[in-house]
Amino acid sequence: MKIKILCPEPNSFSQKGLKYVSNFAQLTAKTISQDEFEKIAPKFDGVLVRFNTIVGSRIFGKDSNIRAIISPTTGLDHIDMKSAKLNGIKVFHLRGEKRFLKGVSGTAELSIGLMLSVMRKIPQSFSSVKNGMWQTGPFRGNELAGKTLGIIGCGRLGSKVCRTAVALGMKVVAFDPYIRRFPAGVEVMKTQIDLFNQSDIVSLHVPLSEETRHLIDDLQISQMKKGVIIINTSRGAILKTNALIDGLISKHISAAALDVIEDEHLMKGVLHPLVEYTSKFDNLLITPHIGGATFESVEKTDLFILKKYLKKI
């Protein structure tokens, strides 16, 4: 009998990935709510998820058939890892797959795209054109060339952003106490404060952990240059929501661009404070966690993680 796998968010996966699963498993792929997922998931041998589904202890236990969680992501904050381990459930993910991940560039590219969008006021100027206006003056922006970019976390993604920024003529400084080798052209900072003192733009590229939760709060923001721009494509909880809003209102932060927000899983039907802020001010740009959502990246990661899982069953 084929193993049974549930995919509660098929739109987050590639057609090749879903077809691959169907070759070795009985796949149920349909968009369902979190509540419905928790009710039916225990009937399956495994679940195939990305960030839109929270996998917690409610689907585990003695009456559950779940033996595997398959998530083609490096971030794992949507999975209760401790509970999974206690229940003997194997989690298949991308964290630590350094050789493979070198070929996945979507999130790093988006980081540069967000910087350009904020600096050149691209969303605002397009909105103006859609409203029938054709004005250049209100949308005069700034160039990336000659600006100092501070990278917090210089692993796979941070390094890709560094190299692109250097190619664009930016001065790049970086802080990462866990990295020994940095990309060419990058000046290594001994402390975060040193980086904050120099950076016109601060871009975050660290995984979420107890150490990095609220890594950037009121104190860190106060240490940054007045008028700094903050980019976050890593995890929402790294940047404290209220601290960001306060910094934007006071203009200490001139602008920010986020692909992730704290407690983003609560966005369904609930107006997040950061989204509410954007209805009144135009110095905050938010995208819905699309960093890795390219056709190329999704297909590559789908097939890689599914082949990894297939080898273990």
mmCIF file of C-alpha atoms in Angstrom:
data_model
loop_
_atom_site.group_PDB
_atom_site.id
_atom_site.type_symbol
_atom_site.label_atom_id
_atom_site.label_comp_id
_atom_site.label_asym_id
_atom_site.label_seq_id
_atom_site.Cartn_x
_atom_site.Cartn_y
_atom_site.Cartn_z
ATOM 1 C CA MET A 1 0.000 0.000 0.000
ATOM 2 C CA LYS A 2 1.290 3.461 -0.897
ATOM 3 C CA ILE A 3 2.125 5.858 1.883
ATOM 4 C CA LYS A 4 -0.359 8.708 2.338
ATOM 5 C CA ILE A 5 0.876 12.299 2.173
ATOM 6 C CA LEU A 6 -1.139 15.462 2.770
ATOM 7 C CA CYS A 7 -0.214 18.776 1.147
ATOM 8 C CA PRO A 8 -2.485 21.513 2.591
ATOM 9 C CA GLU A 9 -1.011 24.316 0.474
ATOM 10 C CA PRO A 10 -0.478 22.933 -3.070
ATOM 11 C CA ASN A 11 -0.168 26.439 -4.549
ATOM 12 C CA SER A 12 3.122 26.773 -2.643
ATOM 13 C CA PHE A 13 4.639 23.862 -4.580
ATOM 14 C CA SER A 14 5.701 23.210 -8.164
ATOM 15 C CA GLN A 15 3.772 20.973 -10.509
ATOM 16 C CA LYS A 16 6.892 18.839 -10.979
ATOM 17 C CA GLY A 17 7.219 18.447 -7.237
ATOM 18 C CA LEU A 18 3.608 17.370 -6.730
ATOM 19 C CA LYS A 19 3.852 14.983 -9.689
ATOM 20 C CA TYR A 20 7.015 13.490 -8.208
ATOM 21 C CA VAL A 21 5.216 12.763 -4.928
ATOM 22 C CA SER A 22 2.354 11.101 -6.792
ATOM 23 C CA ASN A 23 4.790 8.611 -8.302
ATOM 24 C CA PHE A 24 5.551 7.009 -4.923
ATOM 25 C CA ALA A 25 2.718 8.089 -2.622
ATOM 26 C CA GLN A 26 -1.018 8.599 -2.403
ATOM 27 C CA LEU A 27 -1.082 12.385 -2.430
ATOM 28 C CA THR A 28 -3.925 14.532 -1.158
ATOM 29 C CA ALA A 29 -3.149 18.057 -2.317
ATOM 30 C CA LYS A 30 -5.822 20.620 -1.553
ATOM 31 C CA THR A 31 -5.938 24.067 0.023
ATOM 32 C CA ILE A 32 -7.410 23.790 3.507
ATOM 33 C CA SER A 33 -7.576 25.905 6.647
ATOM 34 C CA GLN A 34 -5.277 25.451 9.633
ATOM 35 C CA ASP A 35 -8.148 23.964 11.665
ATOM 36 C CA GLU A 36 -9.029 21.468 8.953
ATOM 37 C CA PHE A 37 -5.369 20.552 8.538
ATOM 38 C CA GLU A 38 -5.083 19.727 12.242
ATOM 39 C CA LYS A 39 -8.224 17.564 12.087
ATOM 40 C CA ILE A 40 -7.251 15.405 9.123
ATOM 41 C CA ALA A 41 -3.430 15.384 9.173
ATOM 42 C CA PRO A 42 -3.142 12.589 11.794
ATOM 43 C CA LYS A 43 -4.696 10.197 9.248
ATOM 44 C CA PHE A 44 -1.695 10.612 6.953
ATOM 45 C CA ASP A 45 1.815 9.146 7.071
ATOM 46 C CA GLY A 46 3.410 12.482 6.235
ATOM 47 C CA VAL A 47 2.706 16.136 5.514
ATOM 48 C CA LEU A 48 4.247 18.311 2.814
ATOM 49 C CA VAL A 49 4.242 21.965 3.868
ATOM 50 C CA ARG A 50 5.838 25.363 3.488
ATOM 51 C CA PHE A 51 5.351 28.457 5.657
ATOM 52 C CA ASN A 52 1.583 28.823 5.345
ATOM 53 C CA THR A 53 0.905 25.821 7.580
ATOM 54 C CA ILE A 54 1.789 25.543 11.262
ATOM 55 C CA VAL A 55 2.804 22.003 12.185
ATOM 56 C CA GLY A 56 2.444 21.566 15.938
ATOM 57 C CA SER A 57 1.798 19.008 18.632
ATOM 58 C CA ARG A 58 -1.926 18.805 17.835
ATOM 59 C CA ILE A 59 -1.259 16.448 14.934
ATOM 60 C CA PHE A 60 1.124 14.213 16.896
ATOM 61 C CA GLY A 61 0.460 11.577 19.550
ATOM 62 C CA LYS A 62 -0.417 7.897 19.916
ATOM 63 C CA ASP A 63 -3.466 8.112 17.635
ATOM 64 C CA SER A 64 -1.564 9.863 14.856
ATOM 65 C CA ASN A 65 -0.111 8.140 11.789
ATOM 66 C CA ILE A 66 2.296 11.012 11.088
ATOM 67 C CA ARG A 67 5.867 9.823 10.740
ATOM 68 C CA ALA A 68 7.383 12.558 8.583
ATOM 69 C CA ILE A 69 7.186 16.303 8.024
ATOM 70 C CA ILE A 70 8.535 17.374 4.638
ATOM 71 C CA SER A 71 9.310 21.086 4.362
ATOM 72 C CA PRO A 72 11.591 22.413 1.591
ATOM 73 C CA THR A 73 12.638 25.397 3.706
ATOM 74 C CA THR A 74 15.641 26.505 5.732
ATOM 75 C CA GLY A 75 13.421 28.286 8.247
ATOM 76 C CA LEU A 76 11.687 25.915 10.663
ATOM 77 C CA ASP A 77 9.761 28.224 12.963
ATOM 78 C CA HIS A 78 6.473 26.935 11.473
ATOM 79 C CA ILE A 79 7.256 23.476 12.886
ATOM 80 C CA ASP A 80 7.254 22.430 16.554
ATOM 81 C CA MET A 81 10.626 20.718 16.324
ATOM 82 C CA LYS A 82 10.757 19.688 19.994
ATOM 83 C CA SER A 83 7.370 18.002 19.855
ATOM 84 C CA ALA A 84 8.247 16.269 16.593
ATOM 85 C CA LYS A 85 11.413 14.851 18.138
ATOM 86 C CA LEU A 86 9.581 13.683 21.264
ATOM 87 C CA ASN A 87 7.100 11.820 19.087
ATOM 88 C CA GLY A 88 9.770 10.237 16.902
ATOM 89 C CA ILE A 89 8.764 12.162 13.804
ATOM 90 C CA LYS A 90 11.432 12.845 11.203
ATOM 91 C CA VAL A 91 11.598 16.376 9.797
ATOM 92 C CA PHE A 92 13.021 16.730 6.288
ATOM 93 C CA HIS A 93 14.246 20.272 5.620
ATOM 94 C CA LEU A 94 16.947 22.287 3.846
ATOM 95 C CA ARG A 95 18.825 23.731 6.794
ATOM 96 C CA GLY A 96 22.494 22.777 6.544
ATOM 97 C CA GLU A 97 22.295 21.687 2.887
ATOM 98 C CA LYS A 98 25.023 24.162 1.962
ATOM 99 C CA ARG A 99 26.165 22.635 -1.320
ATOM 100 C CA PHE A 100 22.639 22.470 -2.718
ATOM 101 C CA LEU A 101 21.580 25.879 -1.430
ATOM 102 C CA LYS A 102 24.416 27.648 -3.208
ATOM 103 C CA GLY A 103 22.336 27.347 -6.366
ATOM 104 C CA VAL A 104 19.200 28.900 -4.848
ATOM 105 C CA SER A 105 19.252 32.684 -5.249
ATOM 106 C CA GLY A 106 15.669 33.924 -4.995
ATOM 107 C CA THR A 107 15.799 35.500 -1.526
ATOM 108 C CA ALA A 108 19.123 37.231 -2.109
ATOM 109 C CA GLU A 109 17.840 38.700 -5.361
ATOM 110 C CA LEU A 110 14.705 39.961 -3.631
ATOM 111 C CA SER A 111 16.835 41.720 -1.006
ATOM 112 C CA ILE A 112 18.481 43.766 -3.744
ATOM 113 C CA GLY A 113 15.115 44.344 -5.391
ATOM 114 C CA LEU A 114 13.657 45.684 -2.139
ATOM 115 C CA MET A 115 16.612 48.032 -1.697
ATOM 116 C CA LEU A 116 16.122 49.421 -5.200
ATOM 117 C CA SER A 117 12.367 49.707 -4.704
ATOM 118 C CA VAL A 118 12.787 51.758 -1.540
ATOM 119 C CA MET A 119 15.691 53.906 -2.726
ATOM 120 C CA ARG A 120 14.090 54.706 -6.102
ATOM 121 C CA LYS A 121 10.488 54.905 -4.818
ATOM 122 C CA ILE A 122 9.365 52.411 -7.439
ATOM 123 C CA PRO A 123 6.045 51.334 -5.824
ATOM 124 C CA GLN A 124 4.979 54.940 -5.161
ATOM 125 C CA SER A 125 5.832 56.129 -8.675
ATOM 126 C CA PHE A 126 3.933 53.235 -10.282
ATOM 127 C CA SER A 127 0.934 53.913 -8.066
ATOM 128 C CA SER A 128 1.007 57.518 -9.240
ATOM 129 C CA VAL A 129 1.077 56.470 -12.895
ATOM 130 C CA LYS A 130 -1.880 54.137 -12.337
ATOM 131 C CA ASN A 131 -3.785 57.117 -10.970
ATOM 132 C CA GLY A 132 -3.209 58.991 -14.240
ATOM 133 C CA MET A 133 -0.270 61.128 -13.113
ATOM 134 C CA TRP A 134 3.060 61.570 -14.913
ATOM 135 C CA GLN A 135 5.386 63.399 -12.538
ATOM 136 C CA THR A 136 9.097 62.935 -11.993
ATOM 137 C CA GLY A 137 9.774 65.386 -9.194
ATOM 138 C CA PRO A 138 7.962 63.694 -6.284
ATOM 139 C CA PHE A 139 9.806 60.439 -6.951
ATOM 140 C CA ARG A 140 13.393 61.590 -7.046
ATOM 141 C CA GLY A 141 15.302 58.844 -5.267
ATOM 142 C CA ASN A 142 18.821 57.862 -4.301
ATOM 143 C CA GLU A 143 21.399 55.602 -5.925
ATOM 144 C CA LEU A 144 22.793 52.482 -4.318
ATOM 145 C CA ALA A 145 26.260 53.251 -5.705
ATOM 146 C CA GLY A 146 28.382 54.965 -3.096
ATOM 147 C CA LYS A 147 26.126 54.018 -0.189
ATOM 148 C CA THR A 148 27.295 51.805 2.671
ATOM 149 C CA LEU A 149 25.426 48.536 3.061
ATOM 150 C CA GLY A 150 25.677 46.733 6.386
ATOM 151 C CA ILE A 151 25.053 42.996 6.292
ATOM 152 C CA ILE A 152 24.068 41.254 9.537
ATOM 153 C CA GLY A 153 24.694 37.561 8.917
ATOM 154 C CA CYS A 154 27.084 36.696 6.117
ATOM 155 C CA GLY A 155 26.174 33.100 5.388
ATOM 156 C CA ARG A 156 24.836 31.840 2.063
ATOM 157 C CA LEU A 157 22.302 34.608 1.429
ATOM 158 C CA GLY A 158 24.209 37.410 3.102
ATOM 159 C CA SER A 159 27.251 36.578 0.987
ATOM 160 C CA LYS A 160 25.209 36.636 -2.236
ATOM 161 C CA VAL A 161 23.829 40.058 -1.331
ATOM 162 C CA CYS A 162 27.365 41.251 -0.506
ATOM 163 C CA ARG A 163 28.721 40.247 -3.892
ATOM 164 C CA THR A 164 25.845 41.883 -5.769
ATOM 165 C CA ALA A 165 26.138 45.083 -3.719
ATOM 166 C CA VAL A 166 29.887 45.293 -4.393
ATOM 167 C CA ALA A 167 29.167 44.916 -8.112
ATOM 168 C CA LEU A 168 26.689 47.820 -7.847
ATOM 169 C CA GLY A 169 29.404 50.071 -6.449
ATOM 170 C CA MET A 170 28.348 49.995 -2.815
ATOM 171 C CA LYS A 171 30.677 49.939 0.145
ATOM 172 C CA VAL A 172 29.807 46.732 2.009
ATOM 173 C CA VAL A 173 30.488 46.073 5.675
ATOM 174 C CA ALA A 174 29.451 42.883 7.439
ATOM 175 C CA PHE A 175 29.119 41.431 10.916
ATOM 176 C CA ASP A 176 28.909 37.707 11.597
ATOM 177 C CA PRO A 177 30.794 36.166 14.544
ATOM 178 C CA TYR A 178 30.261 32.657 13.151
ATOM 179 C CA ILE A 179 31.855 33.232 9.749
ATOM 180 C CA ARG A 180 35.595 33.226 9.021
ATOM 181 C CA ARG A 181 35.635 33.768 5.274
ATOM 182 C CA PHE A 182 33.852 36.789 3.826
ATOM 183 C CA PRO A 183 33.344 37.689 0.152
ATOM 184 C CA ALA A 184 35.948 39.817 -1.601
ATOM 185 C CA GLY A 185 35.451 43.532 -1.204
ATOM 186 C CA VAL A 186 33.668 43.254 2.148
ATOM 187 C CA GLU A 187 34.974 45.028 5.245
ATOM 188 C CA VAL A 188 34.469 42.921 8.375
ATOM 189 C CA MET A 189 33.121 44.695 11.452
ATOM 190 C CA LYS A 190 34.136 43.594 14.949
ATOM 191 C CA THR A 191 30.778 44.543 16.504
ATOM 192 C CA GLN A 192 27.222 45.287 15.423
ATOM 193 C CA ILE A 193 27.592 48.827 16.762
ATOM 194 C CA ASP A 194 30.546 49.413 14.428
ATOM 195 C CA LEU A 195 28.346 48.292 11.543
ATOM 196 C CA PHE A 196 25.387 50.428 12.649
ATOM 197 C CA ASN A 197 27.580 53.526 12.908
ATOM 198 C CA GLN A 198 28.602 53.248 9.251
ATOM 199 C CA SER A 199 25.620 51.799 7.401
ATOM 200 C CA ASP A 200 23.179 53.747 5.268
ATOM 201 C CA ILE A 201 21.271 50.495 4.734
ATOM 202 C CA VAL A 202 21.130 47.508 7.113
ATOM 203 C CA SER A 203 20.110 44.156 5.622
ATOM 204 C CA LEU A 204 19.312 41.169 7.862
ATOM 205 C CA HIS A 205 20.306 37.628 6.901
ATOM 206 C CA VAL A 206 20.305 35.505 10.065
ATOM 207 C CA PRO A 207 18.225 32.436 11.006
ATOM 208 C CA LEU A 208 15.630 32.742 13.752
ATOM 209 C CA SER A 209 16.726 31.349 17.120
ATOM 210 C CA GLU A 210 16.498 32.360 20.753
ATOM 211 C CA GLU A 211 19.713 34.285 20.214
ATOM 212 C CA THR A 212 18.394 36.250 17.226
ATOM 213 C CA ARG A 213 14.772 36.815 18.288
ATOM 214 C CA HIS A 214 14.352 40.616 18.494
ATOM 215 C CA LEU A 215 17.992 40.979 17.522
ATOM 216 C CA ILE A 216 16.976 44.413 16.289
ATOM 217 C CA ASP A 217 14.949 46.312 18.892
ATOM 218 C CA ASP A 218 14.762 49.891 20.206
ATOM 219 C CA LEU A 219 18.350 49.882 21.480
ATOM 220 C CA GLN A 220 19.880 48.608 18.246
ATOM 221 C CA ILE A 221 17.831 51.024 16.160
ATOM 222 C CA SER A 222 19.009 53.936 18.335
ATOM 223 C CA GLN A 223 22.590 52.894 17.540
ATOM 224 C CA MET A 224 22.008 53.132 13.782
ATOM 225 C CA LYS A 225 22.638 56.219 11.700
ATOM 226 C CA LYS A 226 19.713 58.637 11.544
ATOM 227 C CA GLY A 227 17.885 58.047 8.272
ATOM 228 C CA VAL A 228 18.931 54.388 7.982
ATOM 229 C CA ILE A 229 17.035 51.999 5.723
ATOM 230 C CA ILE A 230 16.314 48.477 7.025
ATOM 231 C CA ILE A 231 15.796 45.430 4.808
ATOM 232 C CA ASN A 232 14.585 42.122 6.269
ATOM 233 C CA THR A 233 14.172 38.980 4.174
ATOM 234 C CA SER A 234 15.166 36.537 6.923
ATOM 235 C CA ARG A 235 12.507 36.054 9.652
ATOM 236 C CA GLY A 236 10.003 38.526 10.996
ATOM 237 C CA ALA A 237 10.722 38.020 14.694
ATOM 238 C CA ILE A 238 14.329 39.136 14.252
ATOM 239 C CA LEU A 239 13.024 42.698 13.969
ATOM 240 C CA LYS A 240 10.801 43.842 16.855
ATOM 241 C CA THR A 241 7.558 45.206 15.412
ATOM 242 C CA ASN A 242 6.940 48.107 17.808
ATOM 243 C CA ALA A 243 10.573 49.194 17.643
ATOM 244 C CA LEU A 244 10.396 49.351 13.844
ATOM 245 C CA ILE A 245 7.161 51.349 13.867
ATOM 246 C CA ASP A 246 8.544 53.796 16.437
ATOM 247 C CA GLY A 247 11.719 54.199 14.391
ATOM 248 C CA LEU A 248 9.758 54.872 11.201
ATOM 249 C CA ILE A 249 7.443 57.393 12.848
ATOM 250 C CA SER A 250 10.364 59.279 14.424
ATOM 251 C CA LYS A 251 12.190 59.209 11.040
ATOM 252 C CA HIS A 252 15.261 57.683 12.683
ATOM 253 C CA ILE A 253 14.534 54.941 10.146
ATOM 254 C CA SER A 254 13.823 56.696 6.850
ATOM 255 C CA ALA A 255 12.335 53.589 5.257
ATOM 256 C CA ALA A 256 12.120 49.826 5.563
ATOM 257 C CA ALA A 257 11.348 46.935 3.235
ATOM 258 C CA LEU A 258 10.240 43.583 4.625
ATOM 259 C CA ASP A 259 9.510 40.221 3.072
ATOM 260 C CA VAL A 260 8.731 38.797 6.511
ATOM 261 C CA ILE A 261 6.872 40.164 9.517
ATOM 262 C CA GLU A 262 6.576 39.042 13.110
ATOM 263 C CA ASP A 263 3.642 36.622 13.621
ATOM 264 C CA GLU A 264 2.907 36.616 9.915
ATOM 265 C CA HIS A 265 0.879 33.397 10.277
ATOM 266 C CA LEU A 266 -1.778 35.509 12.049
ATOM 267 C CA MET A 267 -2.277 37.668 8.959
ATOM 268 C CA LYS A 268 -5.293 35.682 7.757
ATOM 269 C CA GLY A 269 -8.261 37.841 8.705
ATOM 270 C CA VAL A 270 -6.239 39.969 11.134
ATOM 271 C CA LEU A 271 -4.784 43.389 10.367
ATOM 272 C CA HIS A 272 -1.147 43.325 11.409
ATOM 273 C CA PRO A 273 0.242 46.541 13.013
ATOM 274 C CA LEU A 274 2.837 46.871 10.255
ATOM 275 C CA VAL A 275 0.224 46.509 7.532
ATOM 276 C CA GLU A 276 -1.962 49.039 9.338
ATOM 277 C CA TYR A 277 1.026 51.408 9.379
ATOM 278 C CA THR A 278 1.313 51.206 5.569
ATOM 279 C CA SER A 279 -2.239 52.519 5.192
ATOM 280 C CA LYS A 280 -1.103 55.841 6.663
ATOM 281 C CA PHE A 281 2.565 56.130 5.650
ATOM 282 C CA ASP A 282 4.545 55.279 2.507
ATOM 283 C CA ASN A 283 8.000 54.611 3.961
ATOM 284 C CA LEU A 284 7.365 50.910 4.590
ATOM 285 C CA LEU A 285 7.221 48.283 1.845
ATOM 286 C CA ILE A 286 6.008 44.756 2.642
ATOM 287 C CA THR A 287 5.924 41.673 0.418
ATOM 288 C CA PRO A 288 4.201 38.422 1.538
ATOM 289 C CA HIS A 289 7.239 36.184 2.174
ATOM 290 C CA ILE A 290 8.043 35.751 -1.519
ATOM 291 C CA GLY A 291 11.829 35.543 -1.139
ATOM 292 C CA GLY A 292 12.113 31.950 -2.249
ATOM 293 C CA ALA A 293 8.959 32.035 -4.355
ATOM 294 C CA THR A 294 10.490 31.866 -7.800
ATOM 295 C CA PHE A 295 9.586 29.120 -10.243
ATOM 296 C CA GLU A 296 13.232 28.047 -10.320
ATOM 297 C CA SER A 297 13.771 27.974 -6.548
ATOM 298 C CA VAL A 298 10.472 26.268 -5.725
ATOM 299 C CA GLU A 299 11.013 23.499 -8.265
ATOM 300 C CA LYS A 300 14.628 22.923 -7.226
ATOM 301 C CA THR A 301 13.830 22.761 -3.510
ATOM 302 C CA ASP A 302 10.718 20.611 -4.001
ATOM 303 C CA LEU A 303 12.566 17.928 -5.910
ATOM 304 C CA PHE A 304 15.619 18.015 -3.649
ATOM 305 C CA ILE A 305 13.673 17.537 -0.417
ATOM 306 C CA LEU A 306 11.362 14.893 -1.864
ATOM 307 C CA LYS A 307 14.304 12.852 -3.147
ATOM 308 C CA LYS A 308 15.895 13.204 0.287
ATOM 309 C CA TYR A 309 12.703 11.892 1.887
ATOM 310 C CA LEU A 310 12.331 9.046 -0.610
ATOM 311 C CA LYS A 311 15.805 7.750 0.242
ATOM 312 C CA LYS A 312 14.750 7.346 3.881
ATOM 313 C CA ILE A 313 11.464 5.461 3.453
#
